[in-house]
mmCIF file of C-alpha atoms in Angstrom:
data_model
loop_
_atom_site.group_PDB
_atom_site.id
_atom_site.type_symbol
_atom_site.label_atom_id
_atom_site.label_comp_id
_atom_site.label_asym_id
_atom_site.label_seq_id
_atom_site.Cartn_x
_atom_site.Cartn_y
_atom_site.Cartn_z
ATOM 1 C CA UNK D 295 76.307 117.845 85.329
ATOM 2 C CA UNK D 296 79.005 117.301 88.396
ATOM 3 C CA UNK D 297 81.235 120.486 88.794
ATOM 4 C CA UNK D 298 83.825 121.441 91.502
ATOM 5 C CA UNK D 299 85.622 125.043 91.910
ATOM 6 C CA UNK D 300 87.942 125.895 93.647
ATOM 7 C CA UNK D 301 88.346 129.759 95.427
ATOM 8 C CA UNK D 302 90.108 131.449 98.160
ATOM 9 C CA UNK D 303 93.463 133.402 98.499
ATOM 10 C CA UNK D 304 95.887 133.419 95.246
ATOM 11 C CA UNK D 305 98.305 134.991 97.364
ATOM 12 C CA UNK D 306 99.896 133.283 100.637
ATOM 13 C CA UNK D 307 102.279 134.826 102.988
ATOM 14 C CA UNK D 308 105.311 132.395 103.687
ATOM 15 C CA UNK D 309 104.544 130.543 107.281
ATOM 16 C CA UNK D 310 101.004 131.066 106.996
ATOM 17 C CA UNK D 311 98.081 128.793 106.324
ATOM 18 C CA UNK D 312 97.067 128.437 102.436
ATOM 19 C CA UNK D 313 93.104 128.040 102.622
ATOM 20 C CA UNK D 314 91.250 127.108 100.005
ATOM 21 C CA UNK D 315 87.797 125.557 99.392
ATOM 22 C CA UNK D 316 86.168 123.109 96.651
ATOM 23 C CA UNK D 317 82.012 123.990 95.945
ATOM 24 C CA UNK D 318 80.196 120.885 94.353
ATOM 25 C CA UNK D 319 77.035 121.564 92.136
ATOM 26 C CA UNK D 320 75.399 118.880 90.093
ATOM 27 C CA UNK D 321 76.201 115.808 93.349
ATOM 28 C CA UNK D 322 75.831 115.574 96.719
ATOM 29 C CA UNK D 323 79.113 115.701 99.343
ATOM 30 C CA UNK D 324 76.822 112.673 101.066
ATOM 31 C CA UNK D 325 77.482 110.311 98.073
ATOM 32 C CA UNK D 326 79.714 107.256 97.662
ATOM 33 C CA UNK D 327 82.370 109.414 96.698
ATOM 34 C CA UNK D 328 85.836 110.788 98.486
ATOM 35 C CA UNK D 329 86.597 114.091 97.801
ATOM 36 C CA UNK D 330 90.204 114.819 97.114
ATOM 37 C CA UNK D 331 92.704 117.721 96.852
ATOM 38 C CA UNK D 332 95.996 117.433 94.465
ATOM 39 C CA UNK D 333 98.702 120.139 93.455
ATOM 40 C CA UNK D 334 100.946 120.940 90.875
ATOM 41 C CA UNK D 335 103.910 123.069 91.109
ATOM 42 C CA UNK D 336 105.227 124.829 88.125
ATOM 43 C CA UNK D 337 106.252 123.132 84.860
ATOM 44 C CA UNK D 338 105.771 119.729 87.369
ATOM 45 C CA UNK D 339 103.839 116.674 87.841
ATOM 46 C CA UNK D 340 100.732 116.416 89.850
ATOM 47 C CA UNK D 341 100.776 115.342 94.053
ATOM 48 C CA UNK D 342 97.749 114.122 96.140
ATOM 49 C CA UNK D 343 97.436 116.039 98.951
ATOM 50 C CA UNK D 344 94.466 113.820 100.617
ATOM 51 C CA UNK D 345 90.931 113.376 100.841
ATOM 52 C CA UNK D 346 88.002 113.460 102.908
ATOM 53 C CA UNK D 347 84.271 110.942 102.973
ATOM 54 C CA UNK D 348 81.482 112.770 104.483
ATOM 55 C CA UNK D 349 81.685 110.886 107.181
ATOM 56 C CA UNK D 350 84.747 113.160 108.509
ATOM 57 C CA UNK D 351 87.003 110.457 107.122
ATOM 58 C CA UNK D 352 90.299 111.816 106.036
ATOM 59 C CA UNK D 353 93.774 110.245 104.475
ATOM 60 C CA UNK D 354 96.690 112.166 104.302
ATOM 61 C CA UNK D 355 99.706 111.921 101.874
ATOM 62 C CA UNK D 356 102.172 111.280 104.572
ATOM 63 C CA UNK D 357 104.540 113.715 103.269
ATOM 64 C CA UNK D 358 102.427 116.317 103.861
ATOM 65 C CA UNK D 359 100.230 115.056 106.540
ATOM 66 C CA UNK D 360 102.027 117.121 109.958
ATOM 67 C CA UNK D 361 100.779 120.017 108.387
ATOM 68 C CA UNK D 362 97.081 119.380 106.420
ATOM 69 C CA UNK D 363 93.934 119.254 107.490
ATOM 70 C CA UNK D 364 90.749 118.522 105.269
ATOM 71 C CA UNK D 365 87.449 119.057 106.248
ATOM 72 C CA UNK D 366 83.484 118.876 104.930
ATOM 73 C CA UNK D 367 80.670 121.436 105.309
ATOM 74 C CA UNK D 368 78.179 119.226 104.187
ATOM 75 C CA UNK D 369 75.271 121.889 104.894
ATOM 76 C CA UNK D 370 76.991 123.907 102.062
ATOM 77 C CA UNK D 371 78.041 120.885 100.224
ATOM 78 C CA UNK D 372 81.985 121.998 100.343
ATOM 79 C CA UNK D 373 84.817 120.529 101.541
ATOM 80 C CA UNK D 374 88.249 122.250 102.319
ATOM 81 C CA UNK D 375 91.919 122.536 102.536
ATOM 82 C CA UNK D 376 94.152 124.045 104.980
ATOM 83 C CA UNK D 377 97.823 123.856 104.625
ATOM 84 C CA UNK D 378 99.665 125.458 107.355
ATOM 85 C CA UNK D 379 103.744 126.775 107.519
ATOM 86 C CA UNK D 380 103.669 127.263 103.948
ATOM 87 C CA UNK D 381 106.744 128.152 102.081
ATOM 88 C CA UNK D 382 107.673 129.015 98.432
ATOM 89 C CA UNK D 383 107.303 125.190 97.770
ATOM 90 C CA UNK D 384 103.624 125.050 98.465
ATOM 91 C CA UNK D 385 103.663 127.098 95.650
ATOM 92 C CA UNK D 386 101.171 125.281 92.206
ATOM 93 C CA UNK D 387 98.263 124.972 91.393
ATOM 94 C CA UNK D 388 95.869 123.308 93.819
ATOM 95 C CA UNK D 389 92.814 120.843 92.305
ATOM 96 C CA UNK D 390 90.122 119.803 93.945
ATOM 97 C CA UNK D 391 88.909 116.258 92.761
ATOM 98 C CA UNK D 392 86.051 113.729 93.380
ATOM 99 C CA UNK D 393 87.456 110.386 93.920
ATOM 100 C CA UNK D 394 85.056 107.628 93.194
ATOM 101 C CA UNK D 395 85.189 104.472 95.392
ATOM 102 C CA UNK D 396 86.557 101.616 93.123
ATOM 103 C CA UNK D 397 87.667 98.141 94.566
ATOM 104 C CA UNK D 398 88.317 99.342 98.488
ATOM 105 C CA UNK D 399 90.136 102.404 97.099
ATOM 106 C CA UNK D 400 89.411 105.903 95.235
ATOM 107 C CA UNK D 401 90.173 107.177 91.790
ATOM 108 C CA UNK D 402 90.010 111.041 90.907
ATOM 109 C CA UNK D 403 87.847 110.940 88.183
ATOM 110 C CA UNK D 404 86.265 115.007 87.981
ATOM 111 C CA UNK D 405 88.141 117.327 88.693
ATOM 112 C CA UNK D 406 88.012 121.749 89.351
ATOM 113 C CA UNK D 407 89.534 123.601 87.092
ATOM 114 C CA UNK D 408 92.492 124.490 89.511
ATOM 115 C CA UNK D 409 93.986 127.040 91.372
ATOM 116 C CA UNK D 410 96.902 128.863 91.428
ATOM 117 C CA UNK D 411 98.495 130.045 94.820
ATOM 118 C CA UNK D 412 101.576 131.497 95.331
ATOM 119 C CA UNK D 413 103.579 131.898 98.394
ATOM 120 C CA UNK D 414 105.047 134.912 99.116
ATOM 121 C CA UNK D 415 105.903 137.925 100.793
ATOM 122 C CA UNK C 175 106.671 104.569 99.190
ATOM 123 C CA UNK C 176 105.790 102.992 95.823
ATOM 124 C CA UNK C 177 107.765 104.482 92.786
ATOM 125 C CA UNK C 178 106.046 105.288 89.851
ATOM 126 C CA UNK C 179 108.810 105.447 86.727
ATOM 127 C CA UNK C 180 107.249 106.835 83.828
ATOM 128 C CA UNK C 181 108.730 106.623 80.123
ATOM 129 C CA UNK C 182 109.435 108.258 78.194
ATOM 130 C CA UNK C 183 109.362 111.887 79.536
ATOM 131 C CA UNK C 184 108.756 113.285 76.193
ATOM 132 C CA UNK C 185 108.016 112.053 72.802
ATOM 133 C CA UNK C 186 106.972 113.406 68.747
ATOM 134 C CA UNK C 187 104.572 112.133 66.855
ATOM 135 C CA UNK C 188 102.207 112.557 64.116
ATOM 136 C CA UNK C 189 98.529 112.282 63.553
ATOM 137 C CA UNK C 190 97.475 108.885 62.999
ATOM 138 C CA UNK C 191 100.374 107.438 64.727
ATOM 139 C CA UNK C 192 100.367 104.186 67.090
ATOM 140 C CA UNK C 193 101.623 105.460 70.895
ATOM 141 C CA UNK C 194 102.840 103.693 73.772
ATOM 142 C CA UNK C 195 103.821 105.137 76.713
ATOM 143 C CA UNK C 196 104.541 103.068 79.864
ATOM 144 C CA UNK C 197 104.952 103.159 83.875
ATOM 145 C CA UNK C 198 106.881 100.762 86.253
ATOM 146 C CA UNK C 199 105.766 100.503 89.443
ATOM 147 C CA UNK C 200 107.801 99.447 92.063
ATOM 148 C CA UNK C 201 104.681 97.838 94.244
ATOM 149 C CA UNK C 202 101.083 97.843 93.243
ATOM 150 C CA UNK C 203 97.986 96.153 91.531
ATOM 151 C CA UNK C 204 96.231 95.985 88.294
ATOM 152 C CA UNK C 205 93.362 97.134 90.046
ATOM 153 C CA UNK C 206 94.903 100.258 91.556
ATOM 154 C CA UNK C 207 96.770 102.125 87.930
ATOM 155 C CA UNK C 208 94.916 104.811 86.405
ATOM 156 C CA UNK C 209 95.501 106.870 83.611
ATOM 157 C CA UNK C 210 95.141 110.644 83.159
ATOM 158 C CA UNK C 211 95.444 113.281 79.929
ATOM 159 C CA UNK C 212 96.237 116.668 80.542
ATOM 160 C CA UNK C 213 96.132 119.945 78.268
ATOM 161 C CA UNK C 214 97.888 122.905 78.849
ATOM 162 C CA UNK C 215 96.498 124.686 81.382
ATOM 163 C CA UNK C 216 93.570 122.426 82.194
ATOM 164 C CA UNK C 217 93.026 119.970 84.619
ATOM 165 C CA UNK C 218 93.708 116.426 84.566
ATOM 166 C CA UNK C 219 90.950 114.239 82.847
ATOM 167 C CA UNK C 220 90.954 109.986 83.495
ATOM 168 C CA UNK C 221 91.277 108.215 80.627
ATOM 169 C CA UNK C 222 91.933 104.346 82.145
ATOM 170 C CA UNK C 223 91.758 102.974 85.075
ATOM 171 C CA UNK C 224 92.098 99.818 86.837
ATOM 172 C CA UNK C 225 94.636 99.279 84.561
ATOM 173 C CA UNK C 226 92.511 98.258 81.307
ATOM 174 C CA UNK C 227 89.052 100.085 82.311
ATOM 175 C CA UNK C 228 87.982 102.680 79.489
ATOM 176 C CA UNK C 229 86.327 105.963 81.742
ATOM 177 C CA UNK C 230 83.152 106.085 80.058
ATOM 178 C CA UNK C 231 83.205 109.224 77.049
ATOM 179 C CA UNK C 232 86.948 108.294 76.386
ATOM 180 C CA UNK C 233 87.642 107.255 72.498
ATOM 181 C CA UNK C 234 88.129 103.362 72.174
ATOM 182 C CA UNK C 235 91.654 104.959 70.094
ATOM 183 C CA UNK C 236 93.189 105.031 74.225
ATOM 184 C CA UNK C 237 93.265 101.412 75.788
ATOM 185 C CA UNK C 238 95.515 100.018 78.294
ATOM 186 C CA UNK C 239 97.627 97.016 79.355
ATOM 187 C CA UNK C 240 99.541 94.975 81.584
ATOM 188 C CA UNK C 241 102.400 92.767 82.264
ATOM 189 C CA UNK C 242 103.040 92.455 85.488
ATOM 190 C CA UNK C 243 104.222 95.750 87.035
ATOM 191 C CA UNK C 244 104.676 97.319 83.953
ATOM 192 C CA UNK C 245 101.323 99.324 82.693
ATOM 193 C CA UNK C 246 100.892 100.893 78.713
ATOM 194 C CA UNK C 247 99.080 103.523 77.801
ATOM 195 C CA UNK C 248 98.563 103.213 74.036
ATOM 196 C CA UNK C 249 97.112 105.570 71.518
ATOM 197 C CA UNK C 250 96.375 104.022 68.191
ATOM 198 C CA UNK C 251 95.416 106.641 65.307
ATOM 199 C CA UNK C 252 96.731 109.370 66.949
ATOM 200 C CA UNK C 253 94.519 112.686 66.433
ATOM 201 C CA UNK C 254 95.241 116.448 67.025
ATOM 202 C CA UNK C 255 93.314 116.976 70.285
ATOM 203 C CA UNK C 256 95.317 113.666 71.886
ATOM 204 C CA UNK C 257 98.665 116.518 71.813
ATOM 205 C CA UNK C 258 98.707 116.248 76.203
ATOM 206 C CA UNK C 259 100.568 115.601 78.994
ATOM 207 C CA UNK C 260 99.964 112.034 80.431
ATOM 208 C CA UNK C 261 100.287 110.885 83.928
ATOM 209 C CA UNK C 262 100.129 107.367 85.706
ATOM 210 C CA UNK C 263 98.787 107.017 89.219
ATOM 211 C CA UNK C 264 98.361 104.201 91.804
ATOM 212 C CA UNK C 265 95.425 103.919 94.020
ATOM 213 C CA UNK C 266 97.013 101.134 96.059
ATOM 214 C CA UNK C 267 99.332 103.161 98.381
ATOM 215 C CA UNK C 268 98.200 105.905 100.948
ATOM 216 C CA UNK C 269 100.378 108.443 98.879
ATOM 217 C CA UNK C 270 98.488 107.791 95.396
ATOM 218 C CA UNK C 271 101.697 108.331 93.496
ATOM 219 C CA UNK C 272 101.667 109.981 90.185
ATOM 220 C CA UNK C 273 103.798 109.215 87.672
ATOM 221 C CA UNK C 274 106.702 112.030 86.163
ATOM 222 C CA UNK C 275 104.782 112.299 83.110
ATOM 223 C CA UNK C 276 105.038 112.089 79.298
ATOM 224 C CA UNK C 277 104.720 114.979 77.018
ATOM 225 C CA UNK C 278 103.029 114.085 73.821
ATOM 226 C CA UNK C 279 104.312 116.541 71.288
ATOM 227 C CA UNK C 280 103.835 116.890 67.514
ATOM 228 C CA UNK C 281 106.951 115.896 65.306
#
């Protein structure tokens, strides 16, 4: 049985860097599989951050993309988010997804239970 | 960007009702529109994809169409657990676009 779970900091300080990391039991970060990262502010609907292929591979919501970075530990079979100059907006709850390879592209389809960080002082 | 426009935002029904809810897209594929349910508090959980694909372990009730770039989500027979939010996406674009969503409420 696939799992993800997100942890790190509920709590982010406004200009800092929001850190967070997915764990994967149950499948390997080697597979045919991207591993992706989506939020959700409050009461709103759902944004892809990006995602990451073992390989070191990343794509980056262009929106967001001056100030992500995603990266894979494969040895502990995580992969991560930092999201630096964070301000109340980053605020929601952060996902962490894998993204099976369908037809040249990737589709969420498992997903952590979420997240919630909150950005302030 | 593509657009993703969602409708409607909210609806009421009753168990065993027939549902349709539907996205416009302003640019993508059949290939690349995927369908997500999600409870309150939970995370989001595919339902369709590629447009018509049933994720394996969702009810045959949940099936999904197209018409050129307009995509349906529809719910026949309605049951109690199916009370979500659901959300469109595209896969085609670099910015994997959700849709607003539509709230699924009982009447």
């Amino acid at each position: 049985q696939v799992q993800l779970q997100e942890s790190g900091p509920g709590l982010v300080t406004p200009s800092g860097t929001l850190s967070l990391t997915c764990s994967v039991s149950g499948d390997s970060i080697s597979s045919h599989n991207w591993w992706s990262w989506v939020r959700q502010p409050p009461g709103k609907g759902l944004e892809w951050i990006g995602e990451i292929y073992h390989s070191g591979m990343t794509i980056y919501n262009p929106s967001l993309k001056s100030r992500v970075t995603i990266s894979v530990d494969k040895s502990k079979n995580q992969f991560s988010l930092n999201l630096n100059s964070v301000t109340a907006a980053d605020t929601a709850v952060y996902f962490c997804a894998r993204a099976r390879v369908s037809l040249g592209t990737s589709l969420p389809d498992l997903w952590g239970q979420g997240i919630q960080v909150t950005v302030s002082s | 960007d593509i657009q993703m426009t969602q409708s409607p935002s909210s609806l009421s029904a009753s168990v065993g009702d027939r549902v349709t809810i539907t996205c416009r897209a302003t640019q993508t594929s059949s290939a690349y529109l995927n369908w997500y349910q999600q409870k309150l508090g939970k995370a989001p959980e595919l339902l369709i994809y590629s447009a018509t694909s049933l994720q394996s372990g969702v009810p045959s009730r949940f099936s999904g169409s197209v018409s050129g770039t307009d995509f349906t989500l529809t719910i026949s027979n309605l049951h109690p657990e199916d009370f979500a939010t659901y959300y469109c996406q595209e896969s085609y674009s670099i910015f994997r676009t959700f849709g607003q969503g539509t709230k699924v409420e009982i009447k």
